[in-house]
Amino acid sequence: MPTKHLIIRHLTCISPTSAVIGLGSEMSGGIQDVRAEDIVAINSESGVRIKTGIGRGGFVKDIYVRRMRMNTMRWVFWMTGKYNLHDSSGGYDPNALPVISNINYLDMVAENVTMAGSLDGISGDPFTGLCISNVTIGLARKAKKLQWNCTDVGGISSGVVPKTCQLLKDQGSDKRAACDFPQDILPIDDVKLKNCYFKA
């Protein structure tokens, strides 16, 4: 069954060896409609990580992240279609290709970053519909010379510093890209939390 309609809000995270938000690698049932906002990441390997590989199938789509602040990061954006490749024993379906589409990032600020983004899709099965808008990334003193490494991905960008790779077509800094954040209300928004306590 797919994982759908998730909300992640008001989170502060320190994750030196992993991602603040990670989607995959096991996602054969699919991941859809994840909304993350007002996140603080400190001393973490990556802000948002999407990982999959040939043979996993499934999908990651309709992902929305906004108002994320990061400090001391290895990557801000990290996604790969080559995560934990299967061996050649035949225990998986090489035709089970994942679908990664409609991934949206907007209104983000990062400081002390080694590399802005490593976006690595799958040859013949590219990650599509990426949108990055209004993102400012301050580089670390020992930052990589190549700030964006992009293969087999497609999408648009607007108002991103440092400028993204050519596969994310720049719409111009004065034109905010259409990285929409959904305005509808999910059922989880209507859940009323109750206070509970234990009296000794």
mmCIF file of C-alpha atoms in Angstrom:
data_model
loop_
_atom_site.group_PDB
_atom_site.id
_atom_site.type_symbol
_atom_site.label_atom_id
_atom_site.label_comp_id
_atom_site.label_asym_id
_atom_site.label_seq_id
_atom_site.Cartn_x
_atom_site.Cartn_y
_atom_site.Cartn_z
ATOM 1 C CA MET A 1 0.000 0.000 0.000
ATOM 2 C CA PRO A 2 1.233 3.518 -0.705
ATOM 3 C CA THR A 3 2.259 5.981 1.949
ATOM 4 C CA LYS A 4 0.137 9.075 1.278
ATOM 5 C CA HIS A 5 -0.929 12.426 2.728
ATOM 6 C CA LEU A 6 1.895 13.015 5.212
ATOM 7 C CA ILE A 7 2.465 16.290 7.048
ATOM 8 C CA ILE A 8 5.830 17.150 8.626
ATOM 9 C CA ARG A 9 5.861 20.466 10.501
ATOM 10 C CA HIS A 10 7.858 22.402 13.093
ATOM 11 C CA LEU A 11 10.720 19.928 13.242
ATOM 12 C CA THR A 12 14.265 20.637 14.436
ATOM 13 C CA CYS A 13 16.719 17.889 13.535
ATOM 14 C CA ILE A 14 20.419 17.072 13.906
ATOM 15 C CA SER A 15 21.431 14.157 11.664
ATOM 16 C CA PRO A 16 25.204 14.109 11.016
ATOM 17 C CA THR A 17 25.218 10.812 9.099
ATOM 18 C CA SER A 18 21.869 10.896 7.362
ATOM 19 C CA ALA A 19 19.020 13.027 6.042
ATOM 20 C CA VAL A 20 16.586 15.213 7.915
ATOM 21 C CA ILE A 21 13.815 13.972 5.613
ATOM 22 C CA GLY A 22 14.414 10.685 3.768
ATOM 23 C CA LEU A 23 12.098 9.098 1.201
ATOM 24 C CA GLY A 24 13.056 5.562 0.127
ATOM 25 C CA SER A 25 14.871 3.448 -0.635
ATOM 26 C CA GLU A 26 12.147 0.856 0.041
ATOM 27 C CA MET A 27 9.120 2.442 -1.581
ATOM 28 C CA SER A 28 7.646 -0.313 -3.770
ATOM 29 C CA GLY A 29 4.177 0.616 -2.496
ATOM 30 C CA GLY A 30 4.739 4.239 -3.425
ATOM 31 C CA ILE A 31 5.057 7.565 -1.581
ATOM 32 C CA GLN A 32 2.733 10.427 -2.527
ATOM 33 C CA ASP A 33 1.633 13.817 -1.226
ATOM 34 C CA VAL A 34 4.202 14.617 1.442
ATOM 35 C CA ARG A 35 4.048 18.179 2.805
ATOM 36 C CA ALA A 36 6.938 19.431 4.916
ATOM 37 C CA GLU A 37 7.235 22.978 6.210
ATOM 38 C CA ASP A 38 8.932 25.052 8.887
ATOM 39 C CA ILE A 39 11.865 22.664 9.338
ATOM 40 C CA VAL A 40 15.232 23.471 10.943
ATOM 41 C CA ALA A 41 18.213 21.251 10.062
ATOM 42 C CA ILE A 42 21.528 21.516 11.899
ATOM 43 C CA ASN A 43 24.777 19.643 11.228
ATOM 44 C CA SER A 44 23.129 17.108 8.942
ATOM 45 C CA GLU A 45 24.267 15.152 5.908
ATOM 46 C CA SER A 46 21.383 16.290 3.712
ATOM 47 C CA GLY A 47 18.183 18.254 4.017
ATOM 48 C CA VAL A 48 15.938 16.137 1.806
ATOM 49 C CA ARG A 49 17.036 12.762 0.428
ATOM 50 C CA ILE A 50 15.179 10.680 -2.148
ATOM 51 C CA LYS A 51 16.774 7.323 -2.856
ATOM 52 C CA THR A 52 15.735 4.404 -5.050
ATOM 53 C CA GLY A 53 17.128 2.061 -7.681
ATOM 54 C CA ILE A 54 16.334 -0.174 -10.636
ATOM 55 C CA GLY A 55 14.265 -3.140 -9.481
ATOM 56 C CA ARG A 56 12.458 -1.312 -6.697
ATOM 57 C CA GLY A 57 9.500 -0.088 -8.740
ATOM 58 C CA GLY A 58 6.967 2.107 -6.982
ATOM 59 C CA PHE A 59 6.910 5.882 -7.049
ATOM 60 C CA VAL A 60 7.757 9.063 -5.174
ATOM 61 C CA LYS A 61 5.597 11.928 -6.370
ATOM 62 C CA ASP A 62 3.886 15.115 -5.261
ATOM 63 C CA ILE A 63 6.472 16.072 -2.641
ATOM 64 C CA TYR A 64 6.317 19.628 -1.261
ATOM 65 C CA VAL A 65 8.908 21.230 1.028
ATOM 66 C CA ARG A 66 8.937 24.898 2.050
ATOM 67 C CA ARG A 67 10.396 27.225 4.670
ATOM 68 C CA MET A 68 13.338 25.014 5.568
ATOM 69 C CA ARG A 69 16.405 26.506 7.275
ATOM 70 C CA MET A 70 19.672 24.576 7.284
ATOM 71 C CA ASN A 71 23.097 25.101 8.825
ATOM 72 C CA THR A 72 26.236 23.003 8.299
ATOM 73 C CA MET A 73 25.147 20.549 5.625
ATOM 74 C CA ARG A 74 26.971 18.219 3.267
ATOM 75 C CA TRP A 75 24.164 18.550 0.692
ATOM 76 C CA VAL A 76 20.967 20.537 0.646
ATOM 77 C CA PHE A 77 19.357 18.373 -2.060
ATOM 78 C CA TRP A 78 20.318 14.745 -2.613
ATOM 79 C CA MET A 79 18.512 12.196 -4.759
ATOM 80 C CA THR A 80 19.716 9.062 -6.475
ATOM 81 C CA GLY A 81 18.377 6.275 -8.641
ATOM 82 C CA LYS A 82 21.423 4.125 -7.944
ATOM 83 C CA TYR A 83 20.938 3.368 -4.281
ATOM 84 C CA ASN A 84 21.907 -0.186 -3.215
ATOM 85 C CA LEU A 85 21.923 -1.728 -6.662
ATOM 86 C CA HIS A 86 20.861 -5.377 -6.634
ATOM 87 C CA ASP A 87 23.296 -8.143 -7.469
ATOM 88 C CA SER A 88 23.029 -10.217 -10.645
ATOM 89 C CA SER A 89 21.533 -13.313 -8.963
ATOM 90 C CA GLY A 90 18.145 -12.585 -10.530
ATOM 91 C CA GLY A 91 16.254 -11.980 -7.304
ATOM 92 C CA TYR A 92 14.621 -8.810 -8.580
ATOM 93 C CA ASP A 93 12.841 -7.475 -11.645
ATOM 94 C CA PRO A 94 15.177 -5.236 -13.678
ATOM 95 C CA ASN A 95 12.115 -3.860 -15.462
ATOM 96 C CA ALA A 96 10.621 -2.535 -12.217
ATOM 97 C CA LEU A 97 11.597 1.102 -12.637
ATOM 98 C CA PRO A 98 10.598 3.705 -10.058
ATOM 99 C CA VAL A 99 8.744 6.892 -10.980
ATOM 100 C CA ILE A 100 10.061 10.060 -9.348
ATOM 101 C CA SER A 101 8.038 13.146 -10.290
ATOM 102 C CA ASN A 102 6.647 16.482 -9.124
ATOM 103 C CA ILE A 103 9.194 17.262 -6.409
ATOM 104 C CA ASN A 104 8.899 20.859 -5.134
ATOM 105 C CA TYR A 105 11.229 22.902 -2.920
ATOM 106 C CA LEU A 106 10.644 26.575 -2.133
ATOM 107 C CA ASP A 107 11.609 29.318 0.292
ATOM 108 C CA MET A 108 14.700 27.665 1.736
ATOM 109 C CA VAL A 109 17.905 29.063 3.258
ATOM 110 C CA ALA A 110 21.100 27.165 4.035
ATOM 111 C CA GLU A 111 24.493 28.164 5.442
ATOM 112 C CA ASN A 112 27.873 26.444 5.607
ATOM 113 C CA VAL A 113 27.076 23.948 2.857
ATOM 114 C CA THR A 114 29.634 21.688 1.144
ATOM 115 C CA MET A 115 27.569 21.008 -1.997
ATOM 116 C CA ALA A 116 24.206 22.435 -3.043
ATOM 117 C CA GLY A 117 22.795 19.425 -4.841
ATOM 118 C CA SER A 118 23.513 15.935 -6.137
ATOM 119 C CA LEU A 119 20.590 14.873 -8.337
ATOM 120 C CA ASP A 120 21.198 11.558 -10.056
ATOM 121 C CA GLY A 121 18.266 9.885 -11.821
ATOM 122 C CA ILE A 122 18.190 6.669 -13.853
ATOM 123 C CA SER A 123 19.263 6.478 -17.475
ATOM 124 C CA GLY A 124 16.115 5.877 -19.526
ATOM 125 C CA ASP A 125 13.944 6.588 -16.471
ATOM 126 C CA PRO A 126 14.702 10.194 -15.496
ATOM 127 C CA PHE A 127 13.368 11.966 -12.435
ATOM 128 C CA THR A 128 10.951 14.611 -13.764
ATOM 129 C CA GLY A 129 9.013 17.635 -12.613
ATOM 130 C CA LEU A 130 11.618 18.940 -10.175
ATOM 131 C CA CYS A 131 10.985 22.522 -9.103
ATOM 132 C CA ILE A 132 13.329 24.590 -6.904
ATOM 133 C CA SER A 133 12.415 28.205 -6.167
ATOM 134 C CA ASN A 134 13.638 31.000 -3.887
ATOM 135 C CA VAL A 135 16.526 29.068 -2.357
ATOM 136 C CA THR A 136 19.711 30.707 -1.047
ATOM 137 C CA ILE A 137 22.675 28.488 -0.177
ATOM 138 C CA GLY A 138 25.733 29.879 1.591
ATOM 139 C CA LEU A 139 28.838 27.826 0.957
ATOM 140 C CA ALA A 140 31.300 26.432 3.452
ATOM 141 C CA ARG A 141 34.920 27.522 3.372
ATOM 142 C CA LYS A 142 35.896 24.127 1.897
ATOM 143 C CA ALA A 143 32.927 23.802 -0.429
ATOM 144 C CA LYS A 144 33.067 21.704 -3.597
ATOM 145 C CA LYS A 145 33.970 23.554 -6.790
ATOM 146 C CA LEU A 146 31.084 21.858 -8.593
ATOM 147 C CA GLN A 147 27.992 22.845 -6.612
ATOM 148 C CA TRP A 148 25.348 21.030 -8.652
ATOM 149 C CA ASN A 149 25.788 17.543 -10.100
ATOM 150 C CA CYS A 150 22.747 16.579 -12.187
ATOM 151 C CA THR A 151 22.171 13.554 -14.437
ATOM 152 C CA ASP A 152 18.934 12.098 -15.799
ATOM 153 C CA VAL A 153 16.672 14.685 -14.147
ATOM 154 C CA GLY A 154 14.427 17.424 -15.496
ATOM 155 C CA GLY A 155 12.614 20.432 -14.132
ATOM 156 C CA ILE A 156 12.771 24.174 -13.511
ATOM 157 C CA SER A 157 14.295 26.610 -11.055
ATOM 158 C CA SER A 158 13.899 30.254 -10.125
ATOM 159 C CA GLY A 159 15.816 32.508 -7.766
ATOM 160 C CA VAL A 160 18.328 29.862 -6.668
ATOM 161 C CA VAL A 161 21.830 30.769 -5.437
ATOM 162 C CA PRO A 162 24.189 29.258 -6.468
ATOM 163 C CA LYS A 163 22.542 28.787 -9.844
ATOM 164 C CA THR A 164 21.292 25.263 -10.531
ATOM 165 C CA CYS A 165 22.435 22.906 -13.273
ATOM 166 C CA GLN A 166 21.150 23.323 -16.835
ATOM 167 C CA LEU A 167 18.763 20.367 -16.511
ATOM 168 C CA LEU A 168 16.718 22.505 -14.088
ATOM 169 C CA LYS A 169 15.871 25.279 -16.541
ATOM 170 C CA ASP A 170 16.272 28.704 -14.957
ATOM 171 C CA GLN A 171 13.072 30.731 -15.208
ATOM 172 C CA GLY A 172 14.829 33.927 -14.088
ATOM 173 C CA SER A 173 15.240 35.351 -10.599
ATOM 174 C CA ASP A 174 12.374 37.799 -11.071
ATOM 175 C CA LYS A 175 9.923 35.054 -12.009
ATOM 176 C CA ARG A 176 9.057 32.696 -9.205
ATOM 177 C CA ALA A 177 8.812 29.165 -10.541
ATOM 178 C CA ALA A 178 5.558 27.296 -10.118
ATOM 179 C CA CYS A 179 6.656 25.275 -7.093
ATOM 180 C CA ASP A 180 3.196 25.174 -5.621
ATOM 181 C CA PHE A 181 2.463 24.142 -2.052
ATOM 182 C CA PRO A 182 -1.023 22.605 -1.719
ATOM 183 C CA GLN A 183 -3.639 24.759 -0.024
ATOM 184 C CA ASP A 184 -6.217 22.053 0.642
ATOM 185 C CA ILE A 185 -6.696 20.603 4.114
ATOM 186 C CA LEU A 186 -5.773 16.988 4.772
ATOM 187 C CA PRO A 187 -7.823 14.855 7.209
ATOM 188 C CA ILE A 188 -4.891 14.759 9.644
ATOM 189 C CA ASP A 189 -5.229 18.546 10.033
ATOM 190 C CA ASP A 190 -8.602 18.018 11.717
ATOM 191 C CA VAL A 191 -7.295 15.610 14.346
ATOM 192 C CA LYS A 192 -7.595 17.150 17.821
ATOM 193 C CA LEU A 193 -4.844 16.144 20.203
ATOM 194 C CA LYS A 194 -5.719 15.634 23.824
ATOM 195 C CA ASN A 195 -3.535 16.368 26.807
ATOM 196 C CA CYS A 196 -2.889 13.416 29.027
ATOM 197 C CA TYR A 197 -0.994 13.074 32.243
ATOM 198 C CA PHE A 198 -0.163 10.595 34.945
ATOM 199 C CA LYS A 199 -0.849 11.448 38.542
ATOM 200 C CA ALA A 200 1.251 9.494 41.036
#
